[in-house]
Amino acid sequence: RRENIKSDANWPLFYYQFEEDHNKASLIWNFKTREELRDALETEIRNFMVDRDLIANQLISWNHVEFEVRYESLQDEIKIGDYYLRLLLEEGTDTADIQNPTEFFNDLYHRFLLSPKSHMKAMCLQAMTIVYAKSHEDIGHFNDAKFMVALLDRSTDRLERDRVLLFIDKLLLNKRNVKQMLDTNLLRQLVELMSLAHLHVSRATVPLQSNVIEAGSDMHRDTEKEWYYGNKEKERLGPVSFREMRDLWEDGTISQRTRCWAQGMEGWKTLDQVGQLKWTLMASGQALLNESELATLVLEMLYRMCAYYPSRDADGAIIRPLPRCKRLLSESNTLPHIAQLLLTFEPSLVEKVANLLLETMEDNPQLPRLFQNGLFFFIMMYTGSNVMPIGKLLKKTHLQQAFKSDEQFAQSSDIMQRSIIGQMLPEAMVHFLENHGPEKFAEIFLGDFDTPEAIWNNEMRRLMIEKIAAHLADFSPRLTSNVRALYNYCPMPVVSYPQLEDELFCSIFYLRHLCDTTRFPDWPINDHIALLKDILEAWKTEVEKQPSSMSSEEAHEMLGLKTGEAHEESKIRKAYFRMAQKYHPDKNPDGREIFEAVNKAYEFLCSKRSKSDGPDPDRIVLIIRAQSIVFKRFREELCPYKYSGYPMLVKTIQMETKDDSLFSKSAPILTAAAELCFHTVNCSALNAEELRRENGMEALQEALSRCVGVLSKSTTQDDRAAEVCTHVARCFRVASQFENCREKFTEIPMLVGDLCRILYYRNLPKLNAVVVQTLSGFCVDFWLQTQLFQAGVLWHVLLFLFQYDYTLDESGVTADQETNKQEVSNDLARLSIVCLGRLGGYFKGDDATPENPAIKKALNAMLTPYLADQMSQLTPRQVLKVLNSNTENPYLIWDNATRAELGEFLEAQQQAKIRTGECDPEMGAAFEFEAHKDELVIGGIFARIYNLQPTFPLVNAKKFTIDLLGYLGAQAEYLHSLMALTAGDVDTSTSGQQAMRLKNCTMALEALRNVLRNHSGSEEQCIGHFRLIFALLRMSGASAMQQLAVEVINATTANRKCVADIATAQVLAYLLMVTFTLPACRLTALETLHALMANTAIVKEAMQKGALIYMLDLFCNSQNPLVREQSASLFSKMMSDKLIGPKVRIALSKFLPQIFIDAMTDNPEASVTMFEGNHENPELVWNDDTREKVCGVVKRIRSEFYTIQKDDPMACWQLPLDFAVVYTEIEGQLVIGGVILKLFIAQPNWVLRRPKDFFLAIMGHFLMLISKNAPNGEELETTSQAVAALFVAQPLLMDQIPVQGHIPKLFASMSSKNNAIPKACLLVVRAIADNESCVRAISGTKSIEPIVKAMQARPDCISFAAEALALMYERQIPELVEQALRANLVQHLLEVLDSPLTDLENASAAKAQVVRALKAMIKDLARGDEVNAILEKSSVWSTFRDQRHDLFITNTNIAGYLQGPTAVAGYLTAGPSSSAAAAASSEPPPMDQPDLPERDLLGLG
């Protein structure tokens, strides 16, 4: 039956691929194969159906096992295993992964062995190469490697050779195969095949700039006669060329059994054993690889074989014996042929040879003898650009060669004596290779470079190649004839480069380029110490250089050339080559002396310097400049080193200074030497001492004098004389740091004069800048300062200051001295400021110099003291900006006129000093500006200007304050005498000296006022001078001076020490009198007094000197509201004093009601408003009559005291003990705590200013009254009503009653026999019963029983007593109910309900309150049942129990008479403020406000 079977095969993919065409090594499938498959299936089905019909009813089965499709279209395809060979070869290594690669590889090898056809063998080899390359790890090592090597050796088919070689190359992918290859002597065959590269004549020509060995198109390369042959025993024919050998082969003269020999072969061999002849004459077939490709393949195989056997193990240890592969490659019959491949100039071969040699020679004992193969000649001849591998090989090997250097290298550097390439490359290139590595060397070698470390270009490379090619002579052509020829090493003469003839190479630098800082600024110098040593040695060598001892005739004779004739360089070179090859020590150990003489002769003839007869000035300049560069750039690093070249340097300076042609010589030796002096001492200042010991200071001074003498107005900065002066001046500047050097300078009288003379030439601003810096350095010595001063240095330096343009510095534009002349002038001006500061000793700290009074005096006169002092305070730029600007400030009056005046004076003195040597004997100290003659100057400050600019920041405000006080003190005697003479007001209108002195005093006083106001802390300087200042207040008639004196005092009051000193001086009376005599400054005086009142002693003195009456007069009678407010504020301040304040308050209370005194303390403005208004309230009754009365009394008392005090400022003021101003309006009224009780009861809602104070006062008075047996009834009733009204208006005050302990006293007094007292107590209790704190305090006191007694004593008070009980019991306090039961209160209240209460106006309301109290008692949880039981027994209670009596109870306050009009709090009841009143007034303001200060008019106080 049928079964459902699920297939796991991906049939959709199969059907898709089935319809596609495939052409792969593992599958060929296309339309034709599909048709063949269909035909086969259809035929099979047809046959199957026929057979089924023949068998009829029996079961039949298809013989699918033997079914096979024969694809006729694939019959011509070679298939090995599962792969089509043709397609496999076409795909190559790109073929897909091979299934069962080992089995397939074996199938291929089997077919290779069985196939007789060479074409089939080649295809199998190619397929084996592809398979092994792709699956060598799976296949493993190849056991028949020996057979493949033998096949390569006996093969004569070029295609088979190449296929075998390619297969062997892939076999080397397995290390085990490599060992088999080495065992079968594969290397020998590889070297033979590799050498065939010399025969590749169709190699593409690379376009090279240095391709100097270039063959013509018709040139034959195989014409060298290298070959010998013989067909018979001992027959020797030849020599013949390789071309002739080819002709002999073609003629049949020679055959494969002909014996042949050529240089490089170990012996005679048959022709078929000579690789070159075998593959060029005998071989058949078309080669797959040309000779160069064949050599490339071989080199890759050799490199891979060497890479399998490193020269060091994993720990870095050298392996010995050397690995066999490298050992075989290092043998003499192998290594030379590898090296000689370089002469093919094929880029790929050269690169691979270099890599192979680098790998082979690592830790190889044969490395020192590598040069004998000519390797380095061949390398340096290479003309290609892929020189990186060559550079690596050279880096590894050039210093490892065991060759003997020539005598000409004896004076060279160590690296040139050890490097094998030193004879071919310039020393700089050798250093470059060693110092910078092969990468940078390759970059330099291929390019055109002209730098301090490398001068190299294509022309130099071309010249080098030409020289090497000439040295190798005909060896390269020989290789094209005999690829096994070997090079016989012969050293070549040193290559001389014309481009380097004028160069001086030192250490690793060409000094000419190193000194060219324009082209090569800051060129890297890694070892500056070594460079400096080499330069010094080169200097010594150059100085000691003598003419050559060899003549031209001797040199020609040594080389075997005819003397007396001119010989071309090529002829000289051939002669040298011949002699050098003959006597070289490597070949002729006894010929060393002759060889050295030959080299010397050749060097002499080739060198253009053979005609030199001594030191070269240009070279000396380079040597000196190079040292300057080193010292300049490595100043810090060279600081510890002492310079050893001073003897030569000083001698050079002395010789150049004495040279008559100094300024006409082309070589600027003196300039370079002077510069080197500066850099050496600037690098290490201790070198200055060494220079001094070598008499260098004298030599430099002589050079300076020589150059200063030729300076003129036309000299430029680049002139030699200016340059020498610049360097010498810099050197002196550094040397001036040492005392010994400074002493030496003082011993050279012309030095200071020469330096100052240079400053005369303004056409040399840069030189002037250097000299100014030098003079600044000299200023550390007082005697040098003096010498400079006497030499007229100020005339020169001061003029530089006025060439400054501050707009350039502030413009933000980048300015360079090389392109902007103004920047040069600006820099000179800045340096001049520093120089002047050091000359006078203005600076502190690191720049400090000795103070020179004479120079300071001169600078103060010419620059003004302020500008001179600013040099120590401001930066040079800031000082110069002031100097070149028009300025008018307290310190300075400076403009175009003053600058012009000073400039004319300086130029006149400068000219006189230069021309005659004479100038102003005072050196400018007596100079005076015309603009400053009429100014009052105090302490260096213009008083007039300062008063115009009072906020100007002063440098030393305290000093200026002292100076002002000193000036005023000096004028005090004159002022006092003036007051004594006038005996009245001072006459300020008098002209002449008196007016000027008064004006100056006023100006000084104003300046004092300004400095105190604007410079905090300066007021302390007034301590000890207050008697003087206060005395100025007596200058009546001089109101301006008086006002300024007040303002000065005012400015000092912020300082506590000043206030204390004023207190000590006892001078307050003067200030008090001014408040009366000088209305214009009353506000200032009051402000001053307000500040002074912080001192208790002054408050005390004020009370003694009548301050209270003066201030009270202002408060009462002044028309200026601000003055009145200020006086009120002053009273407040006085009353705040803990010691004197109470006395002030008491004294004031004799004139004014207490509320005014309190208002002054709380709000002075409100107190003034209150004073002006009419009032009638519980706290104040005030009207026009009372006000006029007070004002009149005050004015009279003040006038009387002023008359006394004017004559005697020490007079004291005191009121009579019984003095008081009586106010009839409130006479006889009860006043408690400043509150009129009747008015308070009438206005109970009046908001008191101090309710708590009133509460304490009235409660105390009330308790005092109820404690008496017979108090005044009217007073008691008024007091109790006032207390009740207070608690109604201020309920919070009731919280203070329990705290004060008033409750027990209150209830204790209820039992008094005086009937007025219980009523008063009940009235108060009713008021406090509404407060929970009071009720709880009552519950803790025996209170119910006294209430009952009071109710019994005063039935007319039952109403508010019952209301009090109701309020208390509604608090539900059990203790009160318990007291009620004990006191039989319930029974008493029932009696009240039962009585008619005829004494009460509203009995029903009273009974309602009783019912309310009883019902509240019933609600008590603890004792309420007892109360209810008592009530239930009463027949009276039943009448009131079930009814509500709220309609009988009203909300009226106690007795209904405690209500009054509502008022606002405190002083606001007094009316509008003074400012508002003034604004609303329709009348003009008062006239007693003259000359108010601006701040007072603005209301700022």
Coordinates of N, CA and C in Angstrom, one line a residue, residues 46 74 125 220 239 321 333 397 418 463 545 740 851 918 924 945 959 978 1035 1041 1054 1098 1148 1201 1232 1321 1354 1385 1393:
R46 N 10.7 3.5 -21.7 CA 10.0 2.8 -22.9 C 10.4 1.3 -22.8
L74 N 30.5 14.9 -22.8 CA 31.6 15.0 -21.8 C 32.7 14.0 -22.1
L125 N 50.8 18.3 -13.1 CA 51.6 19.1 -12.2 C 50.9 20.4 -11.8
H220 N 75.3 44.5 -27.9 CA 75.3 43.1 -27.6 C 75.9 42.9 -26.2
P239 N 89.4 31.3 -25.4 CA 88.0 31.6 -24.9 C 87.1 32.2 -26.0
P321 N 74.8 25.2 15.8 CA 75.3 25.8 14.6 C 74.2 26.5 13.8
N333 N 80.0 29.5 -3.0 CA 79.4 29.2 -4.3 C 77.9 29.5 -4.5
T397 N 73.9 46.0 8.2 CA 75.2 45.4 7.8 C 76.3 46.3 7.7
R418 N 84.1 53.0 10.3 CA 83.5 51.6 10.5 C 82.5 51.3 9.4
L463 N 76.2 60.8 -9.9 CA 77.6 60.8 -9.9 C 78.1 59.6 -9.1
K545 N 95.3 74.7 10.8 CA 95.5 74.1 9.4 C 96.7 74.7 8.7
N740 N 82.3 91.0 40.4 CA 83.6 91.2 39.8 C 83.6 91.8 38.4
E851 N 68.8 102.5 45.9 CA 68.1 103.8 45.7 C 69.2 104.9 45.5
E918 N 79.6 119.0 28.3 CA 79.0 119.8 29.4 C 77.5 119.8 29.3
G924 N 69.1 118.4 35.8 CA 67.7 118.4 35.7 C 66.9 118.5 37.0
I945 N 42.7 120.5 41.8 CA 42.2 119.4 40.9 C 41.6 118.3 41.7
K959 N 48.5 109.2 53.9 CA 49.6 110.2 53.9 C 49.1 111.6 53.5
L978 N 43.9 136.0 63.2 CA 42.9 136.7 62.4 C 41.6 136.8 63.2
M1035 N 35.1 130.2 63.1 CA 35.4 131.2 62.1 C 34.1 131.8 61.6
M1041 N 34.2 127.8 55.2 CA 35.1 127.1 56.0 C 34.4 126.4 57.2
A1054 N 32.2 107.9 61.4 CA 32.0 106.4 61.2 C 33.1 105.6 61.8
I1098 N 30.3 111.2 75.0 CA 29.9 112.3 74.2 C 28.4 112.6 74.5
L1148 N 13.6 115.4 78.9 CA 12.6 115.7 77.8 C 11.2 115.6 78.4
F1201 N 21.0 130.4 77.0 CA 22.2 129.6 77.2 C 23.2 129.9 76.1
I1232 N -2.7 106.7 83.9 CA -1.9 105.5 84.3 C -1.2 104.9 83.1
C1321 N -14.2 93.8 91.9 CA -13.6 92.5 91.6 C -14.5 91.7 90.7
R1354 N -23.3 92.5 97.3 CA -23.7 93.4 96.3 C -24.7 92.8 95.4
L1385 N -23.4 76.8 96.3 CA -23.7 77.8 95.3 C -25.0 77.5 94.6
L1393 N -33.1 82.7 91.9 CA -34.2 82.5 91.0 C -35.6 82.8 91.6

